């Protein structure tokens, strides 16, 4: 116990100088009560929360679970009510609940005993109205592909799954505006649109499982953000069910509508804490007639950045993606997924995608760019793909790095926004800082958007390694005024680090908004907002 | 021996594309659809380029029969390492009825004209799945054939070919000149690297007409109808074993 209290004190001290942006002191309060929490909390590592576990090793850290808030527990009466409104779609079987209780990375586990699968907005409204009156906590869940533990319960929150809300409502092929229910899987929407000569404005590796409601709730970025912008721009309307069951119908399909406050922006990126998104209307771009993917190799990061500038200049209007990965990523792809390197081994690799309306024009622009890049030796090797099958192969070199990492060991994931020219410096500094304490340290990501995915692996979860990584990585990020979570969100794992990137006045205002929209705090508790706000 | 290898490459609908049948059931939709080199032809080109890299042969010539766009396919072969290309122009109605017999006549004529030591083709095309051109060409030329090759090794004026057959693998030794057709496991085609793509732009593609080769393109086949396979029906979930047995009986399965 003494050791734990010592650690708590040390962590508290470490967290004290947490606010680089404001003169107000802010503290992440780790109350002694945390020490008695019945949860195994080992940083962003294996975190198992279970009210049924007998042995408890209380260990608190900023991303460990907070104490269970005094929500009601589910009773037989509650189950009877749910079964009445959702016949056959109220799941209580522990085996079926298992996968919804664990996140995709298998690092966070809840102990929910009820999974609800509504099919309509009306059912969601009834569920929330009931839960609000009964003070039952609710965890909205889409595809459960989130990477910050925001999509699974911490304790026994009721899981509200949108998986059965998968209808496409309307599609206007003149304006390109699509409306659909929140549970539509992104890849299915893409396939639907592609048949009609359109595409979704976002694309990510998790497309086969993630749902549009979840994408909107986390303001997902992805591979096309460079070209089509963020969901804050492409989402035209939302239908949201509020904590008390009220249905907020802002499902407009208008490109321009300046009538009052733009409420939907609040919910985009709110990670299910302000309301449950039940339907989305989104502006979709035309499917490009000509797509090319180029895979290039560079010797240094400086040359990579110069290639980016050259690319922007010569391919600007047809550029739709600019991603990078380092040689360590390539090593993992080769080793764990047996994917061969399309070109010779280089320290850095770039994936460039162009999308345009005319194959001949785009080929011309691309050829000019490639000749220039090779002639100026900014690029040492590369290959081009115009055929669908080859394009898929080249994209998988970037898209499957996440998967390759899961085979390398326990992964510590950091999704950081930095000034573009400093992106790789963090990776180099981290490697130096960790020495041989880590198995692999890799960097990859949306370099075009200034977004680095820094990943570190170790054979098994290692609290000492974690202590070396954090808060080093957050302090480094804060020192460049970067974001400690560029696109993954805060969820459970990063909620207490919000102060590294937002001033406390902003966080306080977020708390006010939360209190106004969800006074009982039943929507996705323990997530997104820091513990010291409660 | 001339040390020249001819490789036939076919432009087909990209294998990742969803095929759609034309409303009049006369064929599949090809307009505006992504095309690429037949995957088995890629393997054939790769094998030829490998032989050249091992200095066992001197020149790789890529050949394609088809409309203007077939030149793109030849360019891909050039980017992979072929030295020059020959585009046999076949367009319009002739292209619609172009089949293995006509192509093998063209290939045979070219093989003789170019004094080829080897003619390597893909074992079949993914659009018609005929698996006939290589065999027919060998017969027309009266050359030995090593088909479904999963391993090829040159030994003087002989070629050792390991063939994939139903029972396993068969190893044969044939004399050159010969026709080989590439099977899946022969090799893994390389990505065309940028320097080679740039170089390929300068390589020559000769234009030839079938008439110049003395080939008659008349087809003896007529496509009557093209249909989609029956739609796969959704599965049905049943609650109990009795239900399962009942359903199986219902559909006449048991």
PDB file of C-alpha atoms in Angstrom, chain A residues 128-285:
ATOM      1  CA  UNK A 128     -32.081   7.115 -23.183  1.00  0.00           C
ATOM      2  CA  UNK A 129     -35.206   8.600 -21.685  1.00  0.00           C
ATOM      3  CA  UNK A 130     -35.532   5.521 -19.499  1.00  0.00           C
ATOM      4  CA  UNK A 131     -31.864   5.355 -18.562  1.00  0.00           C
ATOM      5  CA  UNK A 132     -31.834   9.036 -17.727  1.00  0.00           C
ATOM      6  CA  UNK A 133     -34.774   8.669 -15.381  1.00  0.00           C
ATOM      7  CA  UNK A 134     -33.205   5.576 -13.792  1.00  0.00           C
ATOM      8  CA  UNK A 135     -29.723   7.119 -13.630  1.00  0.00           C
ATOM      9  CA  UNK A 136     -28.219   4.271 -15.651  1.00  0.00           C
ATOM     10  CA  UNK A 137     -24.965   4.961 -17.475  1.00  0.00           C
ATOM     11  CA  UNK A 138     -24.882   4.347 -21.242  1.00  0.00           C
ATOM     12  CA  UNK A 139     -21.912   3.625 -23.531  1.00  0.00           C
ATOM     13  CA  UNK A 140     -22.784   4.335 -27.194  1.00  0.00           C
ATOM     14  CA  UNK A 141     -20.899   1.932 -29.460  1.00  0.00           C
ATOM     15  CA  UNK A 142     -20.463   1.823 -33.212  1.00  0.00           C
ATOM     16  CA  UNK A 143     -17.853  -0.364 -34.884  1.00  0.00           C
ATOM     17  CA  UNK A 144     -15.696  -0.516 -31.741  1.00  0.00           C
ATOM     18  CA  UNK A 145     -12.538   0.319 -33.643  1.00  0.00           C
ATOM     19  CA  UNK A 146     -11.520   3.316 -31.533  1.00  0.00           C
ATOM     20  CA  UNK A 147      -7.961   3.392 -30.282  1.00  0.00           C
ATOM     21  CA  UNK A 148      -8.290   5.324 -27.038  1.00  0.00           C
ATOM     22  CA  UNK A 149     -10.663   3.090 -25.079  1.00  0.00           C
ATOM     23  CA  UNK A 150     -13.649   5.351 -25.688  1.00  0.00           C
ATOM     24  CA  UNK A 151     -15.905   2.766 -27.258  1.00  0.00           C
ATOM     25  CA  UNK A 152     -16.126   0.191 -24.483  1.00  0.00           C
ATOM     26  CA  UNK A 153     -17.550   0.415 -20.971  1.00  0.00           C
ATOM     27  CA  UNK A 154     -15.303   1.087 -18.000  1.00  0.00           C
ATOM     28  CA  UNK A 155     -17.659  -0.516 -15.492  1.00  0.00           C
ATOM     29  CA  UNK A 156     -21.171  -1.811 -16.062  1.00  0.00           C
ATOM     30  CA  UNK A 157     -22.455   0.911 -18.397  1.00  0.00           C
ATOM     31  CA  UNK A 158     -25.176  -0.315 -20.731  1.00  0.00           C
ATOM     32  CA  UNK A 159     -23.783  -0.698 -24.242  1.00  0.00           C
ATOM     33  CA  UNK A 160     -25.971   1.017 -26.806  1.00  0.00           C
ATOM     34  CA  UNK A 161     -24.958  -0.410 -30.171  1.00  0.00           C
ATOM     35  CA  UNK A 162     -25.897   1.261 -33.444  1.00  0.00           C
ATOM     36  CA  UNK A 163     -25.012  -1.830 -35.488  1.00  0.00           C
ATOM     37  CA  UNK A 164     -28.606  -2.519 -36.511  1.00  0.00           C
ATOM     38  CA  UNK A 165     -29.224   1.077 -37.530  1.00  0.00           C
ATOM     39  CA  UNK A 166     -27.650   0.499 -40.913  1.00  0.00           C
ATOM     40  CA  UNK A 167     -30.094   1.896 -43.434  1.00  0.00           C
ATOM     41  CA  UNK A 168     -29.217   4.373 -46.109  1.00  0.00           C
ATOM     42  CA  UNK A 169     -32.012   6.924 -46.099  1.00  0.00           C
ATOM     43  CA  UNK A 170     -31.543   9.104 -49.160  1.00  0.00           C
ATOM     44  CA  UNK A 171     -28.971   9.949 -51.766  1.00  0.00           C
ATOM     45  CA  UNK A 172     -29.203  12.895 -54.128  1.00  0.00           C
ATOM     46  CA  UNK A 173     -26.925  12.297 -57.086  1.00  0.00           C
ATOM     47  CA  UNK A 174     -26.938  15.890 -58.199  1.00  0.00           C
ATOM     48  CA  UNK A 175     -25.788  17.431 -54.942  1.00  0.00           C
ATOM     49  CA  UNK A 176     -23.963  14.325 -53.741  1.00  0.00           C
ATOM     50  CA  UNK A 177     -25.641  14.522 -50.349  1.00  0.00           C
ATOM     51  CA  UNK A 178     -26.118  11.217 -48.575  1.00  0.00           C
ATOM     52  CA  UNK A 179     -28.259  10.678 -45.491  1.00  0.00           C
ATOM     53  CA  UNK A 180     -28.039   7.458 -43.553  1.00  0.00           C
ATOM     54  CA  UNK A 181     -28.436   5.953 -40.107  1.00  0.00           C
ATOM     55  CA  UNK A 182     -25.450   6.098 -37.773  1.00  0.00           C
ATOM     56  CA  UNK A 183     -24.768   2.360 -37.871  1.00  0.00           C
ATOM     57  CA  UNK A 184     -23.848   2.169 -41.566  1.00  0.00           C
ATOM     58  CA  UNK A 185     -20.414   0.651 -42.014  1.00  0.00           C
ATOM     59  CA  UNK A 186     -18.084   3.051 -43.827  1.00  0.00           C
ATOM     60  CA  UNK A 187     -17.019   0.511 -46.431  1.00  0.00           C
ATOM     61  CA  UNK A 188     -20.646  -0.293 -47.259  1.00  0.00           C
ATOM     62  CA  UNK A 189     -21.368   3.373 -47.756  1.00  0.00           C
ATOM     63  CA  UNK A 190     -18.331   3.603 -50.020  1.00  0.00           C
ATOM     64  CA  UNK A 191     -19.504   0.668 -52.121  1.00  0.00           C
ATOM     65  CA  UNK A 192     -22.999   2.126 -52.364  1.00  0.00           C
ATOM     66  CA  UNK A 193     -21.653   5.476 -53.475  1.00  0.00           C
ATOM     67  CA  UNK A 194     -19.109   4.068 -55.885  1.00  0.00           C
ATOM     68  CA  UNK A 195     -21.883   2.410 -57.851  1.00  0.00           C
ATOM     69  CA  UNK A 196     -23.396   5.858 -58.221  1.00  0.00           C
ATOM     70  CA  UNK A 197     -20.145   7.528 -59.191  1.00  0.00           C
ATOM     71  CA  UNK A 198     -19.454   9.146 -55.820  1.00  0.00           C
ATOM     72  CA  UNK A 199     -17.167   8.416 -52.888  1.00  0.00           C
ATOM     73  CA  UNK A 200     -17.187   9.050 -49.156  1.00  0.00           C
ATOM     74  CA  UNK A 201     -15.167  12.122 -48.172  1.00  0.00           C
ATOM     75  CA  UNK A 202     -13.239  10.064 -45.630  1.00  0.00           C
ATOM     76  CA  UNK A 203     -11.367   6.813 -45.722  1.00  0.00           C
ATOM     77  CA  UNK A 204      -9.504   4.944 -43.017  1.00  0.00           C
ATOM     78  CA  UNK A 205      -7.932   1.566 -42.428  1.00  0.00           C
ATOM     79  CA  UNK A 206     -10.840   0.497 -40.197  1.00  0.00           C
ATOM     80  CA  UNK A 207     -13.398   1.058 -42.982  1.00  0.00           C
ATOM     81  CA  UNK A 208     -14.570  -2.555 -42.984  1.00  0.00           C
ATOM     82  CA  UNK A 209     -15.831  -2.269 -39.409  1.00  0.00           C
ATOM     83  CA  UNK A 210     -16.188   1.348 -38.391  1.00  0.00           C
ATOM     84  CA  UNK A 211     -19.591   2.997 -38.558  1.00  0.00           C
ATOM     85  CA  UNK A 212     -20.337   6.503 -39.764  1.00  0.00           C
ATOM     86  CA  UNK A 213     -21.921   7.527 -36.438  1.00  0.00           C
ATOM     87  CA  UNK A 214     -18.713   6.613 -34.646  1.00  0.00           C
ATOM     88  CA  UNK A 215     -16.635   8.362 -37.296  1.00  0.00           C
ATOM     89  CA  UNK A 216     -18.612  11.544 -36.717  1.00  0.00           C
ATOM     90  CA  UNK A 217     -18.557  11.164 -32.941  1.00  0.00           C
ATOM     91  CA  UNK A 218     -14.758  10.959 -33.051  1.00  0.00           C
ATOM     92  CA  UNK A 219     -14.310  13.456 -35.904  1.00  0.00           C
ATOM     93  CA  UNK A 220     -12.312  10.794 -37.702  1.00  0.00           C
ATOM     94  CA  UNK A 221      -9.585  12.088 -39.992  1.00  0.00           C
ATOM     95  CA  UNK A 222      -8.185   9.393 -42.217  1.00  0.00           C
ATOM     96  CA  UNK A 223      -6.348   9.210 -45.500  1.00  0.00           C
ATOM     97  CA  UNK A 224      -8.386  11.681 -47.562  1.00  0.00           C
ATOM     98  CA  UNK A 225      -8.529  14.605 -45.183  1.00  0.00           C
ATOM     99  CA  UNK A 226      -5.810  16.346 -47.153  1.00  0.00           C
ATOM    100  CA  UNK A 227      -8.156  16.602 -50.121  1.00  0.00           C
ATOM    101  CA  UNK A 228     -11.699  16.662 -48.820  1.00  0.00           C
ATOM    102  CA  UNK A 229     -11.308  18.232 -45.409  1.00  0.00           C
ATOM    103  CA  UNK A 230     -12.568  17.152 -42.023  1.00  0.00           C
ATOM    104  CA  UNK A 231     -16.002  15.947 -40.976  1.00  0.00           C
ATOM    105  CA  UNK A 232     -16.604  19.377 -39.490  1.00  0.00           C
ATOM    106  CA  UNK A 233     -16.861  20.546 -43.072  1.00  0.00           C
ATOM    107  CA  UNK A 234     -18.381  17.601 -44.860  1.00  0.00           C
ATOM    108  CA  UNK A 235     -21.132  16.717 -42.378  1.00  0.00           C
ATOM    109  CA  UNK A 236     -24.147  18.820 -43.278  1.00  0.00           C
ATOM    110  CA  UNK A 237     -26.558  17.623 -40.651  1.00  0.00           C
ATOM    111  CA  UNK A 238     -27.050  15.298 -37.722  1.00  0.00           C
ATOM    112  CA  UNK A 239     -29.900  13.691 -35.893  1.00  0.00           C
ATOM    113  CA  UNK A 240     -28.893  13.274 -32.266  1.00  0.00           C
ATOM    114  CA  UNK A 241     -30.709  11.813 -29.300  1.00  0.00           C
ATOM    115  CA  UNK A 242     -29.877  13.764 -26.154  1.00  0.00           C
ATOM    116  CA  UNK A 243     -29.273  12.322 -22.725  1.00  0.00           C
ATOM    117  CA  UNK A 244     -32.896  12.722 -21.660  1.00  0.00           C
ATOM    118  CA  UNK A 245     -34.268  11.106 -24.788  1.00  0.00           C
ATOM    119  CA  UNK A 246     -35.139  14.275 -26.682  1.00  0.00           C
ATOM    120  CA  UNK A 247     -34.513  13.886 -30.395  1.00  0.00           C
ATOM    121  CA  UNK A 248     -32.590  16.793 -31.850  1.00  0.00           C
ATOM    122  CA  UNK A 249     -33.377  16.856 -35.554  1.00  0.00           C
ATOM    123  CA  UNK A 250     -30.661  18.875 -37.261  1.00  0.00           C
ATOM    124  CA  UNK A 251     -30.553  16.498 -40.207  1.00  0.00           C
ATOM    125  CA  UNK A 252     -30.483  19.252 -42.814  1.00  0.00           C
ATOM    126  CA  UNK A 253     -29.216  18.458 -46.281  1.00  0.00           C
ATOM    127  CA  UNK A 254     -28.243  21.989 -47.096  1.00  0.00           C
ATOM    128  CA  UNK A 255     -24.828  23.084 -48.149  1.00  0.00           C
ATOM    129  CA  UNK A 256     -25.367  26.523 -46.644  1.00  0.00           C
ATOM    130  CA  UNK A 257     -27.532  27.358 -43.667  1.00  0.00           C
ATOM    131  CA  UNK A 258     -26.647  30.236 -41.399  1.00  0.00           C
ATOM    132  CA  UNK A 259     -29.698  30.241 -39.206  1.00  0.00           C
ATOM    133  CA  UNK A 260     -28.549  30.376 -35.627  1.00  0.00           C
ATOM    134  CA  UNK A 261     -25.811  28.468 -33.822  1.00  0.00           C
ATOM    135  CA  UNK A 262     -24.452  25.477 -35.712  1.00  0.00           C
ATOM    136  CA  UNK A 263     -25.309  22.873 -33.074  1.00  0.00           C
ATOM    137  CA  UNK A 264     -24.108  19.846 -35.018  1.00  0.00           C
ATOM    138  CA  UNK A 265     -20.497  21.016 -34.613  1.00  0.00           C
ATOM    139  CA  UNK A 266     -20.767  20.356 -30.890  1.00  0.00           C
ATOM    140  CA  UNK A 267     -21.550  16.715 -31.460  1.00  0.00           C
ATOM    141  CA  UNK A 268     -18.891  16.116 -34.108  1.00  0.00           C
ATOM    142  CA  UNK A 269     -15.935  14.865 -32.110  1.00  0.00           C
ATOM    143  CA  UNK A 270     -17.840  14.744 -28.813  1.00  0.00           C
ATOM    144  CA  UNK A 271     -17.094  11.000 -28.525  1.00  0.00           C
ATOM    145  CA  UNK A 272     -20.616  10.101 -27.440  1.00  0.00           C
ATOM    146  CA  UNK A 273     -20.546  12.279 -24.339  1.00  0.00           C
ATOM    147  CA  UNK A 274     -23.046  14.949 -25.432  1.00  0.00           C
ATOM    148  CA  UNK A 275     -25.588  12.870 -27.317  1.00  0.00           C
ATOM    149  CA  UNK A 276     -26.046   9.715 -29.369  1.00  0.00           C
ATOM    150  CA  UNK A 277     -25.809  10.359 -33.095  1.00  0.00           C
ATOM    151  CA  UNK A 278     -28.544   8.414 -34.860  1.00  0.00           C
ATOM    152  CA  UNK A 279     -28.413   9.773 -38.410  1.00  0.00           C
ATOM    153  CA  UNK A 280     -25.938  11.680 -40.528  1.00  0.00           C
ATOM    154  CA  UNK A 281     -26.179  13.734 -43.682  1.00  0.00           C
ATOM    155  CA  UNK A 282     -22.887  14.128 -45.447  1.00  0.00           C
ATOM    156  CA  UNK A 283     -21.599  15.784 -48.588  1.00  0.00           C
ATOM    157  CA  UNK A 284     -19.886  13.313 -50.891  1.00  0.00           C
ATOM    158  CA  UNK A 285     -17.416  14.099 -53.653  1.00  0.00           C
TER     159      UNK A 285
END
